[in-house]
Coordinates of N, CA and C in Angstrom, one line a residue:
M1264 N -50.2 -101.8 -76.2 CA -50.4 -102.4 -77.6 C -49.1 -102.8 -78.4
Q1265 N -48.9 -101.3 -78.9 CA -47.4 -101.1 -79.5 C -46.2 -102.0 -79.4
K1266 N -45.8 -101.7 -77.9 CA -44.6 -102.3 -77.3 C -44.7 -103.9 -77.6
I1267 N -45.8 -104.3 -77.3 CA -46.5 -105.7 -77.4 C -46.1 -106.9 -78.2
L1268 N -46.2 -105.5 -79.9 CA -46.0 -106.2 -81.2 C -44.9 -105.8 -81.6
V1269 N -44.2 -105.0 -81.2 CA -42.8 -105.0 -81.3 C -42.0 -105.8 -81.1
L1270 N -42.6 -106.4 -79.9 CA -41.5 -107.5 -78.5 C -42.0 -108.4 -79.8
A1271 N -43.4 -109.0 -80.2 CA -43.6 -110.2 -80.7 C -42.3 -110.6 -82.1
V1272 N -42.5 -109.3 -82.7 CA -42.3 -109.1 -84.3 C -40.6 -109.3 -84.2
F1273 N -40.3 -109.0 -82.6 CA -38.6 -109.5 -82.3 C -38.1 -110.3 -82.2
L1274 N -39.4 -111.0 -81.2 CA -38.9 -112.4 -80.6 C -38.8 -113.7 -81.8
V1275 N -40.3 -113.4 -82.6 CA -39.8 -114.3 -83.9 C -38.8 -114.2 -85.0
S1276 N -38.5 -112.9 -85.1 CA -37.3 -112.9 -86.0 C -36.2 -113.4 -86.0
G1277 N -36.0 -113.7 -84.2 CA -34.6 -114.5 -84.0 C -34.7 -116.0 -84.3
F1278 N -36.4 -116.4 -83.7 CA -36.0 -117.8 -84.3 C -36.0 -117.9 -85.8
V1279 N -36.6 -117.1 -87.2 CA -36.7 -117.1 -88.4 C -35.5 -117.7 -88.9
K1280 N -35.2 -118.7 -90.0 CA -33.9 -118.8 -90.5 C -33.9 -118.4 -91.7
A1281 N -33.0 -117.7 -92.6 CA -33.4 -117.8 -94.1 C -32.9 -118.8 -94.6
E1282 N -33.4 -119.3 -95.9 CA -32.9 -120.5 -96.9 C -31.2 -120.0 -97.9
S1283 N -31.3 -119.1 -97.6 CA -29.8 -118.8 -98.0 C -29.3 -117.0 -97.7
D1284 N -27.9 -116.9 -97.6 CA -27.7 -115.6 -97.5 C -27.7 -114.6 -98.8
P1285 N -28.4 -113.8 -98.7 CA -28.8 -112.9 -100.1 C -27.2 -112.2 -100.6
C1286 N -26.1 -112.1 -99.3 CA -24.6 -111.5 -99.6 C -24.1 -112.3 -100.5
E1287 N -24.3 -113.6 -100.5 CA -23.7 -114.7 -101.2 C -24.3 -115.0 -102.9
S1288 N -25.7 -114.3 -102.8 CA -26.1 -114.0 -104.6 C -25.1 -114.1 -105.4
T1289 N -25.2 -115.0 -106.7 CA -24.3 -114.5 -107.6 C -25.4 -114.5 -108.7
Q1290 N -26.9 -114.3 -108.5 CA -27.6 -114.1 -109.7 C -28.4 -113.1 -109.5
Y1291 N -28.7 -112.0 -110.5 CA -29.4 -111.4 -110.5 C -29.8 -110.7 -111.5
P1292 N -31.2 -110.4 -111.6 CA -32.1 -109.9 -112.6 C -31.3 -108.9 -113.5
V1293 N -31.2 -109.3 -114.9 CA -30.5 -108.1 -115.9 C -31.5 -107.3 -116.2
K1294 N -31.7 -105.8 -115.7 CA -32.8 -105.3 -116.4 C -32.7 -103.8 -117.4
W1295 N -31.0 -104.0 -118.0 CA -30.7 -103.7 -119.1 C -29.8 -103.7 -119.7
E1296 N -29.3 -103.9 -120.9 CA -28.5 -104.6 -121.7 C -28.2 -103.5 -122.7
S1297 N -26.4 -103.3 -123.0 CA -26.5 -102.5 -123.9 C -24.6 -102.9 -124.3
E1298 N -24.3 -102.4 -126.0 CA -23.1 -102.9 -126.2 C -22.6 -101.4 -126.4
L1299 N -21.4 -102.1 -126.0 CA -20.2 -101.0 -125.5 C -19.8 -100.8 -126.7
V1300 N -19.4 -99.5 -127.3 CA -18.5 -98.9 -128.3 C -17.9 -97.5 -128.4
H1301 N -16.8 -97.5 -129.2 CA -16.4 -96.4 -129.4 C -17.1 -95.4 -129.4
P1302 N -17.2 -93.9 -128.7 CA -17.5 -92.9 -129.3 C -17.4 -92.3 -130.7
E1303 N -18.5 -91.7 -131.5 CA -17.8 -91.2 -133.3 C -17.1 -89.9 -132.8
S1304 N -16.3 -89.6 -133.6 CA -15.4 -88.7 -133.6 C -15.9 -87.9 -134.5
Y1305 N -16.3 -86.3 -134.1 CA -16.6 -85.2 -134.9 C -15.2 -84.3 -135.1
E1306 N -15.1 -83.5 -136.4 CA -14.7 -82.5 -136.5 C -15.2 -81.7 -135.7
L1307 N -14.7 -80.8 -134.8 CA -15.1 -79.3 -134.0 C -14.3 -77.9 -134.7
P1308 N -15.2 -77.3 -134.9 CA -16.5 -77.0 -134.6 C -17.6 -77.5 -135.2
A1309 N -18.9 -78.1 -134.6 CA -19.3 -78.9 -135.5 C -20.7 -78.0 -134.9
I1310 N -22.0 -78.9 -135.9 CA -23.4 -78.0 -135.5 C -24.4 -79.1 -135.0
F1311 N -24.7 -78.8 -134.3 CA -25.5 -80.3 -133.3 C -26.6 -79.6 -133.5
Y1312 N -27.6 -80.5 -134.1 CA -29.1 -80.7 -133.8 C -29.8 -82.2 -133.9
K1313 N -30.7 -81.8 -133.1 CA -31.6 -83.2 -132.1 C -32.8 -83.1 -132.1
T1314 N -33.5 -84.1 -132.7 CA -35.2 -84.1 -132.6 C -35.4 -85.0 -131.8
N1315 N -36.8 -85.2 -132.3 CA -37.5 -86.6 -131.2 C -36.9 -87.8 -131.3
Y1316 N -36.3 -88.4 -132.5 CA -36.1 -89.8 -132.5 C -34.8 -89.3 -133.9
S1317 N -34.2 -88.2 -133.9 CA -32.7 -88.5 -134.6 C -32.2 -87.2 -134.6
K1318 N -30.8 -87.5 -134.5 CA -29.7 -86.3 -134.0 C -28.4 -86.1 -135.2
V1319 N -28.4 -85.0 -135.9 CA -27.6 -84.6 -137.0 C -26.3 -83.7 -136.4
I1320 N -25.0 -84.5 -136.4 CA -24.0 -83.7 -136.2 C -23.2 -83.7 -137.5
L1321 N -23.1 -82.2 -138.1 CA -22.1 -81.8 -138.8 C -20.9 -80.5 -138.6
P1322 N -19.9 -80.8 -139.2 CA -18.5 -80.5 -139.0 C -18.7 -78.7 -140.0
V1323 N -18.4 -77.7 -139.1 CA -18.7 -75.9 -139.6 C -18.2 -76.2 -141.3
S1324 N -16.9 -76.8 -141.2 CA -16.2 -76.7 -142.5 C -17.6 -77.7 -143.3
K1325 N -18.0 -78.8 -143.1 CA -18.6 -78.7 -144.1 C -19.9 -78.3 -144.4
A1326 N -20.6 -77.5 -143.4 CA -22.0 -76.9 -143.5 C -20.9 -75.3 -144.3
I1327 N -20.3 -75.2 -144.2 CA -19.6 -73.9 -145.3 C -19.6 -74.4 -146.2
D1328 N -18.6 -75.5 -146.9 CA -18.5 -76.0 -148.1 C -19.9 -76.0 -148.9
F1329 N -20.9 -76.6 -148.1 CA -22.0 -76.8 -148.9 C -22.6 -75.4 -148.7
V1330 N -22.9 -74.7 -148.4 CA -23.1 -73.7 -149.0 C -22.7 -72.4 -149.9
K1331 N -21.7 -72.8 -149.5 CA -20.4 -72.0 -150.8 C -21.5 -73.0 -152.5
N1332 N -20.8 -73.9 -152.3 CA -21.2 -74.6 -153.4 C -22.7 -74.5 -153.9
N1333 N -23.8 -74.5 -153.2 CA -25.1 -74.1 -153.4 C -25.4 -73.2 -153.4
M1334 N -25.0 -71.9 -153.3 CA -25.5 -70.7 -152.9 C -25.8 -70.1 -154.4
A1335 N -26.7 -69.2 -154.3 CA -27.4 -68.7 -155.9 C -26.3 -67.6 -156.0
N1336 N -26.0 -66.8 -156.6 CA -25.3 -65.2 -157.5 C -26.5 -64.5 -158.3
H1337 N -27.3 -64.7 -158.0 CA -28.2 -63.9 -158.9 C -28.7 -62.7 -157.9
K1338 N -28.2 -62.4 -156.7 CA -28.3 -61.1 -156.2 C -27.0 -60.8 -155.3
A1339 N -26.5 -59.6 -155.7 CA -25.4 -58.8 -154.9 C -24.8 -59.4 -154.1
Y1340 N -25.4 -59.5 -153.4 CA -25.2 -59.9 -151.3 C -24.7 -61.3 -150.9
L1341 N -25.7 -62.2 -151.9 CA -24.8 -63.6 -152.0 C -23.9 -63.8 -152.8
K1342 N -23.1 -62.9 -154.1 CA -22.4 -63.2 -154.4 C -21.4 -62.7 -153.4
D1343 N -21.3 -61.6 -152.7 CA -20.3 -60.8 -151.7 C -20.3 -61.9 -150.8
A1344 N -21.7 -62.5 -150.0 CA -21.3 -63.6 -149.0 C -20.5 -64.5 -149.4
K1345 N -20.6 -65.1 -150.6 CA -19.9 -66.7 -151.1 C -18.5 -66.1 -151.2
A1346 N -18.2 -65.0 -151.6 CA -16.9 -64.7 -152.2 C -16.1 -64.7 -150.7

């Protein structure tokens, strides 16, 4: 029975003609579009932090400057660390 079905499908497929050749198609569905841009450049080394919907890239030199400018001096070890 299986051989008869395979033979019937093979014979029928020989008579069926397609309306167009899929290799000659030039129209394809667009699945996803993206704008091409140059990647941003960052001073290295850098600190990278990513959460669900945001990311932060901060050069280490800027992080050190921020800490030095905003560090309190009321404790001796903080004063030594800042120096």
